[in-house]
Short mmCIF file of C-alpha atoms in Angstrom, two decimals:
data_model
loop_
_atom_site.label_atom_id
_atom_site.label_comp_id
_atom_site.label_asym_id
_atom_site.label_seq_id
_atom_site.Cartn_x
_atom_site.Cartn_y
_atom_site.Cartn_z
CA UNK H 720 109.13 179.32 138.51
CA UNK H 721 110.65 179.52 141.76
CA UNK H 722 108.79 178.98 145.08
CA UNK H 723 109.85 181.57 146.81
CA UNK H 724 109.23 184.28 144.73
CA UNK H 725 106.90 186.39 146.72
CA UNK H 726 103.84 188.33 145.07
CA UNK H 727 104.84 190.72 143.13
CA UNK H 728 101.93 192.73 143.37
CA UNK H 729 101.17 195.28 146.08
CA UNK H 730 105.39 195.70 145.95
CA UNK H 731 105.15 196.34 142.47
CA UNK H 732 103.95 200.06 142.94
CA UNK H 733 107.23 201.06 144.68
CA UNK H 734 109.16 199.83 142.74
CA UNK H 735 107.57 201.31 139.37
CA UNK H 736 107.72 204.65 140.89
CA UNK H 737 111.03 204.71 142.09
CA UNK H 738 111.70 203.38 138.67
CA UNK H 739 109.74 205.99 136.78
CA UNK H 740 111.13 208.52 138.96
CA UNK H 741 114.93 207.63 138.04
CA UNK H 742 113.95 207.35 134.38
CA UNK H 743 111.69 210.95 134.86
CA UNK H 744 115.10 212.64 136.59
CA UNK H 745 117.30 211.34 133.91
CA UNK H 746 116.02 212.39 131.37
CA UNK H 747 114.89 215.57 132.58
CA UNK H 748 118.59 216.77 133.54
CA UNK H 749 119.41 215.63 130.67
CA UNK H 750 117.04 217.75 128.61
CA UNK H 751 117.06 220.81 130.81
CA UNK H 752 120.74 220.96 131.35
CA UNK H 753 120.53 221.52 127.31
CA UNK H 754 117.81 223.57 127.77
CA UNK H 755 119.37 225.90 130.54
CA UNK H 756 122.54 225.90 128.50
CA UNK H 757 120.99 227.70 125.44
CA UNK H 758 118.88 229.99 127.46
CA UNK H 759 122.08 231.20 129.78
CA UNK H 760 123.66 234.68 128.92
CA UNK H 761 126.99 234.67 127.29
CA UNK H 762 129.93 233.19 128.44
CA UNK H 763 131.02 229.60 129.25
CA UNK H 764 131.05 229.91 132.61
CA UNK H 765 127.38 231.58 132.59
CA UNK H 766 125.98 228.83 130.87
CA UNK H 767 127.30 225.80 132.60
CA UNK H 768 125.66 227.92 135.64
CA UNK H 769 122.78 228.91 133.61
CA UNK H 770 122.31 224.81 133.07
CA UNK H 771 123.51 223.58 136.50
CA UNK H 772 120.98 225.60 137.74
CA UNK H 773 117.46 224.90 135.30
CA UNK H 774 118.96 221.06 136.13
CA UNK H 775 118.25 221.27 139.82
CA UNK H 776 115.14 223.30 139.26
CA UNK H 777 113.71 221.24 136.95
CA UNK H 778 114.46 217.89 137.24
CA UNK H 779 113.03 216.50 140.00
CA UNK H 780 109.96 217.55 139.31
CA UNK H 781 109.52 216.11 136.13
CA UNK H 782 110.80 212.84 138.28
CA UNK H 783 108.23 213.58 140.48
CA UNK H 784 105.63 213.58 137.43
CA UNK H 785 107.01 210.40 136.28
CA UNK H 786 106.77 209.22 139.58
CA UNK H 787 103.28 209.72 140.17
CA UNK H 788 102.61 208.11 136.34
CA UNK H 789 103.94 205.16 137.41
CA UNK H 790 102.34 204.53 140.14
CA UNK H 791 99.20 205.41 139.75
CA UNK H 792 99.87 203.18 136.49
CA UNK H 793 101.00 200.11 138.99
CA UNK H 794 98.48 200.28 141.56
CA UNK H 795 95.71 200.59 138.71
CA UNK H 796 97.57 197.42 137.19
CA UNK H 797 97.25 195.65 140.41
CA UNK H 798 94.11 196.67 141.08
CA UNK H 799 93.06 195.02 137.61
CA UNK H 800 94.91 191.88 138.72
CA UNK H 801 92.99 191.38 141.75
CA UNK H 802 89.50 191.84 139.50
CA UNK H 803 90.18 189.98 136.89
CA UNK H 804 92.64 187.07 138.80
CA UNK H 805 94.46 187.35 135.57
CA UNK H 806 97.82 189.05 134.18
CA UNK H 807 97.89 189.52 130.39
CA UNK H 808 98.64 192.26 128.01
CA UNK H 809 94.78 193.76 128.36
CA UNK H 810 95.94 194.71 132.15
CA UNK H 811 98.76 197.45 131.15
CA UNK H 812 96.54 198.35 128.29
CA UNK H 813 93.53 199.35 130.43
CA UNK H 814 95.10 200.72 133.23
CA UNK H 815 97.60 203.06 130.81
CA UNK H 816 94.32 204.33 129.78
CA UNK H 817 93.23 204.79 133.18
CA UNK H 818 96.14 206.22 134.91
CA UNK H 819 95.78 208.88 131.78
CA UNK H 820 92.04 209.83 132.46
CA UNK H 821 92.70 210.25 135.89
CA UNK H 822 95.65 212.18 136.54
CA UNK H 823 94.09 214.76 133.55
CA UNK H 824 90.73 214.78 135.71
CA UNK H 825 91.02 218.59 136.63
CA UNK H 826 91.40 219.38 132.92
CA UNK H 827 87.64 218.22 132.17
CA UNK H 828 86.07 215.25 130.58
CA UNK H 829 87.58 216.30 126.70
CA UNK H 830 90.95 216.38 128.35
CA UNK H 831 90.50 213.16 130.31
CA UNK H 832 89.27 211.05 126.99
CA UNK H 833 92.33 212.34 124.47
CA UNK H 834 94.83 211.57 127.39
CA UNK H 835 93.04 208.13 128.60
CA UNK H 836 93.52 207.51 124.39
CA UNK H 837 97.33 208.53 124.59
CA UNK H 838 97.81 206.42 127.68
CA UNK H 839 96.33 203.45 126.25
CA UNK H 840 97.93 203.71 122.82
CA UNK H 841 101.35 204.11 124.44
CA UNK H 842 100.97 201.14 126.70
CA UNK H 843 99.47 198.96 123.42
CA UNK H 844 103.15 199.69 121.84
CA UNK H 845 105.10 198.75 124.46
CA UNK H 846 102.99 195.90 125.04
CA UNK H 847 103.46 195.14 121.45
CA UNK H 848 106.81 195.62 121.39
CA UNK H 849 107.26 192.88 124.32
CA UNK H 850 105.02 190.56 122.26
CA UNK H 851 107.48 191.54 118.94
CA UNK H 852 110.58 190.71 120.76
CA UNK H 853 109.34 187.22 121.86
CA UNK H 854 107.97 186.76 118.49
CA UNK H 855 111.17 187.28 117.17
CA UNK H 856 113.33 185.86 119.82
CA UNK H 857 111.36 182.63 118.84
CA UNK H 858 111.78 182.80 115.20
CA UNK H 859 115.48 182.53 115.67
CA UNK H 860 115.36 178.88 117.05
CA UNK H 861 113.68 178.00 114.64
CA UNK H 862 114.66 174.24 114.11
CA UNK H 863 112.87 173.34 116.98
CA UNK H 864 112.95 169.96 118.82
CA UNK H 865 110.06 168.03 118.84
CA UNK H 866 108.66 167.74 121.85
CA UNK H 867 107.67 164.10 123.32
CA UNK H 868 104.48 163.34 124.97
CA UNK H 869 104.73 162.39 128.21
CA UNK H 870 103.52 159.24 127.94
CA UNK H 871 102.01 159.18 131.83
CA UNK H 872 100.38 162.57 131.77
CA UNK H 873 101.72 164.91 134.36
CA UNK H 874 105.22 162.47 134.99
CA UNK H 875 107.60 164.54 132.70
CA UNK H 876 106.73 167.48 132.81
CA UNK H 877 109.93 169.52 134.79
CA UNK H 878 112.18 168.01 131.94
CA UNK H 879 110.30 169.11 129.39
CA UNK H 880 112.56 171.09 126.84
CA UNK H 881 113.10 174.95 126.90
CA UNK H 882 110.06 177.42 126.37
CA UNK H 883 110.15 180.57 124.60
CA UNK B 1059 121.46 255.58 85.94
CA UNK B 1060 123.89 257.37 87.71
CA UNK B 1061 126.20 254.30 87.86
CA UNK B 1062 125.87 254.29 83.96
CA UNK B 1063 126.83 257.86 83.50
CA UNK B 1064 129.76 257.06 85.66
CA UNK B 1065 131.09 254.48 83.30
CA UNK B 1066 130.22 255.45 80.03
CA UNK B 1067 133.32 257.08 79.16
CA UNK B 1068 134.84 253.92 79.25
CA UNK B 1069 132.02 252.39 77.70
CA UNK B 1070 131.86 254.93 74.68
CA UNK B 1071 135.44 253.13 73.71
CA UNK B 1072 133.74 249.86 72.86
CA UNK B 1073 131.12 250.36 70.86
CA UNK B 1074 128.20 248.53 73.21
CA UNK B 1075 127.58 251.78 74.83
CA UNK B 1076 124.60 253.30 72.89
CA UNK B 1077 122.84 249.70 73.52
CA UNK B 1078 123.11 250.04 76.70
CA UNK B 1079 121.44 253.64 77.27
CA UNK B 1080 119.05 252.83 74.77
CA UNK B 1081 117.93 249.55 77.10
CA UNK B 1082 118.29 251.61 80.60
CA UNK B 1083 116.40 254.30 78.94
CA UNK B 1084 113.57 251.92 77.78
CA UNK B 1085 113.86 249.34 81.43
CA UNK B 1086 110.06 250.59 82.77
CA UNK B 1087 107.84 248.39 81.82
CA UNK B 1088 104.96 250.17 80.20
CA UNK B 1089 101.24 249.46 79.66
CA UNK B 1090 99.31 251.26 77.14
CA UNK B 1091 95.83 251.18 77.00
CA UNK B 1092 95.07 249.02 73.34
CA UNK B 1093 91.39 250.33 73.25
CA UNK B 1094 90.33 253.57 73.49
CA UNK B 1095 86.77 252.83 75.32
CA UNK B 1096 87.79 251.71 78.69
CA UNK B 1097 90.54 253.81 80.04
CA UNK B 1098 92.58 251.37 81.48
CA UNK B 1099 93.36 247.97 80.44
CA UNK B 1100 95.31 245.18 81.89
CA UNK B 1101 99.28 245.25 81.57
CA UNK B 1102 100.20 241.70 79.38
CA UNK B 1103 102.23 239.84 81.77
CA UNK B 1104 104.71 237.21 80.93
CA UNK B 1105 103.26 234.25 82.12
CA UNK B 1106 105.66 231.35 81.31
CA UNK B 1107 108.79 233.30 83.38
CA UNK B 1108 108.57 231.06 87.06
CA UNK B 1109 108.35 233.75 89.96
CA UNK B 1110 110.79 230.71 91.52
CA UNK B 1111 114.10 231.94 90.99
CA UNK B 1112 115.55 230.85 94.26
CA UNK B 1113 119.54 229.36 93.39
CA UNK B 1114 119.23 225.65 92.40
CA UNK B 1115 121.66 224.61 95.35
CA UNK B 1116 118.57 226.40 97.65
CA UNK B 1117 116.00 223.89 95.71
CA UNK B 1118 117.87 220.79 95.79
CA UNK B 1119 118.24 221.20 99.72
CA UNK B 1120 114.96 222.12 100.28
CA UNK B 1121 113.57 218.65 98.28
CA UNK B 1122 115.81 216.84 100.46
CA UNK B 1123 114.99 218.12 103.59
CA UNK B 1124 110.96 217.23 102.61
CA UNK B 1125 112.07 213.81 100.95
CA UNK B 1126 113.73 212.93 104.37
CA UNK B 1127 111.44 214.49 106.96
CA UNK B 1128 108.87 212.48 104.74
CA UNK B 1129 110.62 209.20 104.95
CA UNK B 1130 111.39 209.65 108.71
CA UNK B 1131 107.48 210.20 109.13
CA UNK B 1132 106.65 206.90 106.91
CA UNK B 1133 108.95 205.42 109.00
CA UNK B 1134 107.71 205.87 112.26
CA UNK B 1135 103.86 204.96 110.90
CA UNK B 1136 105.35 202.00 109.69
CA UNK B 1137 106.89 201.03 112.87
CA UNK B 1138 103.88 201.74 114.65
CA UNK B 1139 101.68 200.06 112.08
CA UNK B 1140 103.35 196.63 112.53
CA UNK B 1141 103.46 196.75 116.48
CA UNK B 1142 99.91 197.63 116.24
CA UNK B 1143 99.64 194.59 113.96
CA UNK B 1144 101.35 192.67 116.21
CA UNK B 1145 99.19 193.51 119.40
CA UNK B 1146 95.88 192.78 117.63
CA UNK B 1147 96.85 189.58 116.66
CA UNK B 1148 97.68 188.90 119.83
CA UNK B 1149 94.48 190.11 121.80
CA UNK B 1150 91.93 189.28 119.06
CA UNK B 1151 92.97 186.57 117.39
CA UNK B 1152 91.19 183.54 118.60
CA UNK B 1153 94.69 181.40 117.66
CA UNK B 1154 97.13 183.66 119.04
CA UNK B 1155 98.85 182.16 122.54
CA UNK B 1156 96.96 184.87 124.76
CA UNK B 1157 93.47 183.81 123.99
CA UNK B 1158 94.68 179.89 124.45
CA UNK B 1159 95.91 181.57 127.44
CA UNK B 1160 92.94 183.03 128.61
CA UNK B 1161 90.77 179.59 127.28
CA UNK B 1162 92.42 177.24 128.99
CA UNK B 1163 92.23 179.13 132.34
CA UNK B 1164 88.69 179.41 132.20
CA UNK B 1165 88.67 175.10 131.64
CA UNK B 1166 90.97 174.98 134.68
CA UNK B 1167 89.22 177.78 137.04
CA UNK B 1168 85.84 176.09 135.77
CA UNK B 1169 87.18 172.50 137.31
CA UNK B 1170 85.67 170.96 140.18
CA UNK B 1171 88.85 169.04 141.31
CA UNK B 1172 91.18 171.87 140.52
CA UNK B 1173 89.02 174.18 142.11
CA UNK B 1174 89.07 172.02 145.23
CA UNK B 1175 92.78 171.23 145.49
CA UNK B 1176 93.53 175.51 144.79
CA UNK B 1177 90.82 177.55 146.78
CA UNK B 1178 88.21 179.12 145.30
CA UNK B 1179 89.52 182.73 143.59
CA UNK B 1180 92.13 180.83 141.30
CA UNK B 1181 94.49 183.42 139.25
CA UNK B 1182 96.48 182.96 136.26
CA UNK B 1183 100.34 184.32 134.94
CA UNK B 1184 103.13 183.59 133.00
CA UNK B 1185 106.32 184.12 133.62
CA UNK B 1186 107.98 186.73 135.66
CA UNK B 1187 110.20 189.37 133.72
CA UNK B 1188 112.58 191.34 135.86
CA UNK B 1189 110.10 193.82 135.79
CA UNK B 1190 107.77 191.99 137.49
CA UNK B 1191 105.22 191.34 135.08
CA UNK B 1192 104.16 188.01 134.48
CA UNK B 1193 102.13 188.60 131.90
CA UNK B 1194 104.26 186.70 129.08
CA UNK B 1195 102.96 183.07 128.70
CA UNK B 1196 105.90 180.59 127.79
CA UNK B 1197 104.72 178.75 124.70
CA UNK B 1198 106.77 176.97 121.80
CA UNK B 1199 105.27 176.07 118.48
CA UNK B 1200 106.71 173.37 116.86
CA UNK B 1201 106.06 170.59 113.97
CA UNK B 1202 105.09 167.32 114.42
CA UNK B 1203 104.34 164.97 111.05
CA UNK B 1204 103.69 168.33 109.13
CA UNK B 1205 101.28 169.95 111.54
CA UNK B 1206 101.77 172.71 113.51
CA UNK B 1207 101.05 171.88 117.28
CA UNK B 1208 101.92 174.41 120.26
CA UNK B 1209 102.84 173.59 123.82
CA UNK B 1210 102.27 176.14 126.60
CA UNK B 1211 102.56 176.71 130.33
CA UNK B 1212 101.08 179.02 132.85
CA UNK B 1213 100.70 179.13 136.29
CA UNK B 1214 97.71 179.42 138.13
CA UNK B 1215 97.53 179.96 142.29
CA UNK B 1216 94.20 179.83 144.26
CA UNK B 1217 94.10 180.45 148.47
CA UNK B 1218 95.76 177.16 149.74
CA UNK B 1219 97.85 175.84 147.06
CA UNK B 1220 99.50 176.85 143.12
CA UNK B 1221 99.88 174.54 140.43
CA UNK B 1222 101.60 174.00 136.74
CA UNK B 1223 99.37 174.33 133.82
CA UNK B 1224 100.46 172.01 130.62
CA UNK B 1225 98.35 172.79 127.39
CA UNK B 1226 99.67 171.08 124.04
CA UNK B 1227 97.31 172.49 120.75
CA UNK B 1228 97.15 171.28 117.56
CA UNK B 1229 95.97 173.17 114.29
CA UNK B 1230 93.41 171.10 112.49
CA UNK B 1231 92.63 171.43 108.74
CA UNK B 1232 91.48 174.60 108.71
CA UNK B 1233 94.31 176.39 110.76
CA UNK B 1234 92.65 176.66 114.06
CA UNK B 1235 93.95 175.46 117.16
CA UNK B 1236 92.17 172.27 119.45
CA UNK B 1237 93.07 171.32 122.62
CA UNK B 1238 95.05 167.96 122.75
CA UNK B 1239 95.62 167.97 126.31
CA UNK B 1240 95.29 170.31 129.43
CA UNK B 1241 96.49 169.34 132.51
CA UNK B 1242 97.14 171.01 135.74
CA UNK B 1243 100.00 169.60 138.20
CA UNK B 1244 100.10 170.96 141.81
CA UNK B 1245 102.88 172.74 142.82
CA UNK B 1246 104.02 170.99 146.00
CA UNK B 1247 105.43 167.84 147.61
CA UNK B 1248 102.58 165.36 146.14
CA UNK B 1249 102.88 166.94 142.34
CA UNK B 1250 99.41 165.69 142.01
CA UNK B 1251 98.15 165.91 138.71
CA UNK B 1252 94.43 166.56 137.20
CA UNK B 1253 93.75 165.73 133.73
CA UNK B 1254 91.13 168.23 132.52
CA UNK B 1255 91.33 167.19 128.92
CA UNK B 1256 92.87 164.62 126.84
CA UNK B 1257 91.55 164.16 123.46
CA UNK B 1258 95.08 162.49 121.87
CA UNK B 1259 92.95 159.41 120.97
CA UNK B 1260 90.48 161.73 118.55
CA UNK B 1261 93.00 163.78 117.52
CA UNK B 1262 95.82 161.30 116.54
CA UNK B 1263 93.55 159.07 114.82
CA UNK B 1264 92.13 161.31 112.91
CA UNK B 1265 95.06 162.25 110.71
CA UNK B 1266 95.62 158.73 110.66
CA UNK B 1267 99.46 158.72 110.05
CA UNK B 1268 100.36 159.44 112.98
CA UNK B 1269 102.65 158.04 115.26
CA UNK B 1270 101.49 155.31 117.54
CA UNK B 1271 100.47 157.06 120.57
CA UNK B 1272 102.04 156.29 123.65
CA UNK B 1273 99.82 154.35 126.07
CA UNK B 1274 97.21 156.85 128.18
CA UNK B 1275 97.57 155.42 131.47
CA UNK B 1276 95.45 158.25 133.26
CA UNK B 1277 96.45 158.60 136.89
#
């Protein structure tokens, strides 16, 4: 831990939206430059056109969607940080849920509950796929060294060995 | 039939050709009513003939294409089944590093002196990821005369000051973890430290063949 690491929280939001936005424009122009290049008329020149043109339609608004996912996600995630003066897993969990209900709130309360469920479920695998990776990370050092006590509490502990 | 009359001059030559105007003449199938009461009567069908007479090379890629889309679904419900395994364990688990996590914090934010040396709302993370979520808690498990122990440390910040929270577990007979020790050291130029729990003595002696513990000076 470094001291002069600011908060990261109200910052945070900006930074997962720009984020989500990149990711959102991405992959968008990725998949509509495909998408505009199969639905073109005939000819080469048509459908690199065809696709140029589905690419700027297209794209930045499915940034823009991923943009407002992320961060309504983030400020929700903050939000639950401040309540609970806590950061764990349960955090992105809940507030995936969250940011799902309410951005599918003028779709009715049905709507609301099966997206809240998606949200949540997809932020419980990626939160389970950060706790894998450290799981597994740590399995690899396995011989571990045994840690010492420190013998006056609270005198050794910056040297103590690496963590996972 | 036309086709036939068409080629039976050259058919007449080899002698196959009155078989096969005999068979073309005869190719309806007909029904015939085997009872003269009811008028009509079911035509006897062939029933062990397969109406599946697609080419085998047609069969063998269909079964491949369902064996595969089936393993690629199996696949992705076992991927998601052990992720979802591995979430659970961590939230509900009462031995998996988050609820330490979240136990330990509550001993700390429930501590006069601790409380007194942060500021009242008192907030607990882990580490920072380049994300910027700090919700991963370091912790290291390691063996010590046979028996699992685990080390951890978290972070915890109130309104005036942040400290360094030690915890050190060890698994007792029955695989769950106790508390050895729990201290929190304050992150600044004094490095003051509180000592919320230390039960080495109990613990140590219990198993008996341990090593001798260190001396506990307590500061």
């Amino acid at each position: 831990m470094d001291e002069y690491t600011r908060e990261p929280c109200p910052w945070r939001i900006l930074d997962d939206s720009g984020g989500a936005f990149i990711m959102g424009a991405i992959g968008g122009g990725i998949f509509h430059s495909i998408k505009g290049f199969r639905n073109a008329p005939v000819g080469f020149s048509r459908k690199m056109l065809g696709s140029l043109a589905a690419v700027k339609e297209r794209s930045p608004v499915i940034g823009g969607n991923f943009a407002v996912w992320g961060g309504m996600f983030s400020t929700i995630d903050c939000s639950l940080v401040y309540l609970r003066q806590k950061e764990d897993p349960w955090n992105s969990i809940m507030s995936g849920a969250l940011t799902g209900g309410i951005l599918a709130a003028r779709n009715g309360v049905p709507a609301m509950a099966g997206s809240a469920l998606v949200g949540g479920i997809l932020l419980a695998l990626i939160e389970g796929i950060g706790i894998m990776f450290t799981r597994l990370t740590a399995e690899q050092f396995k011989p571990q060294p045994i840690f010492e006590d420190p013998s006056v509490l609270g005198q050794n502990q910056t040297q103590n060995p690496s963590f996972q | 039939m036309t086709i036939i009359s068409k080629l039976l001059p050259t058919l007449r030559t080899s002698g196959i050709a009155p078989a096969i105007i005999q068979t073309s003449k005869f190719s309806l199938p007909r029904s015939f009513s085997s009872q003269k009461e009811s008028g009509l009567t079911k035509s006897q069908e062939r029933t062990d003939v397969s109406k599946d007479v697609r080419p085998l090379g047609e069969k063998i890629k269909d079964t491949t294409k369902t064996v595969s889309y089936t393993g690629v679904i199996l696949a992705g419900i076992g991927v998601t089944g052990v992720i979802f395994y591995y979430v659970f364990r961590e939230l509900f688990s009462s031995n998996s590093p988050n609820s330490i996590y979240s136990a330990a914090l509550e001993k700390c934010k429930n501590d006069p002196r601790v409380e007194d040396a942060l500021g009242a709302p008192i907030k607990g993370y882990g580490e920072e990821t380049t994300r910027r979520r700090r919700t991963h808690v370091s912790h290291a498990i390691y063996l010590r005369d046979g028996i699992q122990h685990m080390r951890m440390r978290f972070y915890i910040k109130g309104i005036r000051n942040k400290g360094v929270v030690e915890v050190d577990m060890k698994q007792n007979e029955y695989g769950n973890y106790i508390c050895r020790y729990l201290l929190v050291q304050l992150d600044d130029y004094t490095g003051k430290t509180f000592i919320i729990e230390d039960n080495r003595a109990e613990l140590d002696a219990k198993t008996g063949a341990g090593s001798p513990f260190p001396t506990l000076t307590l500061t």
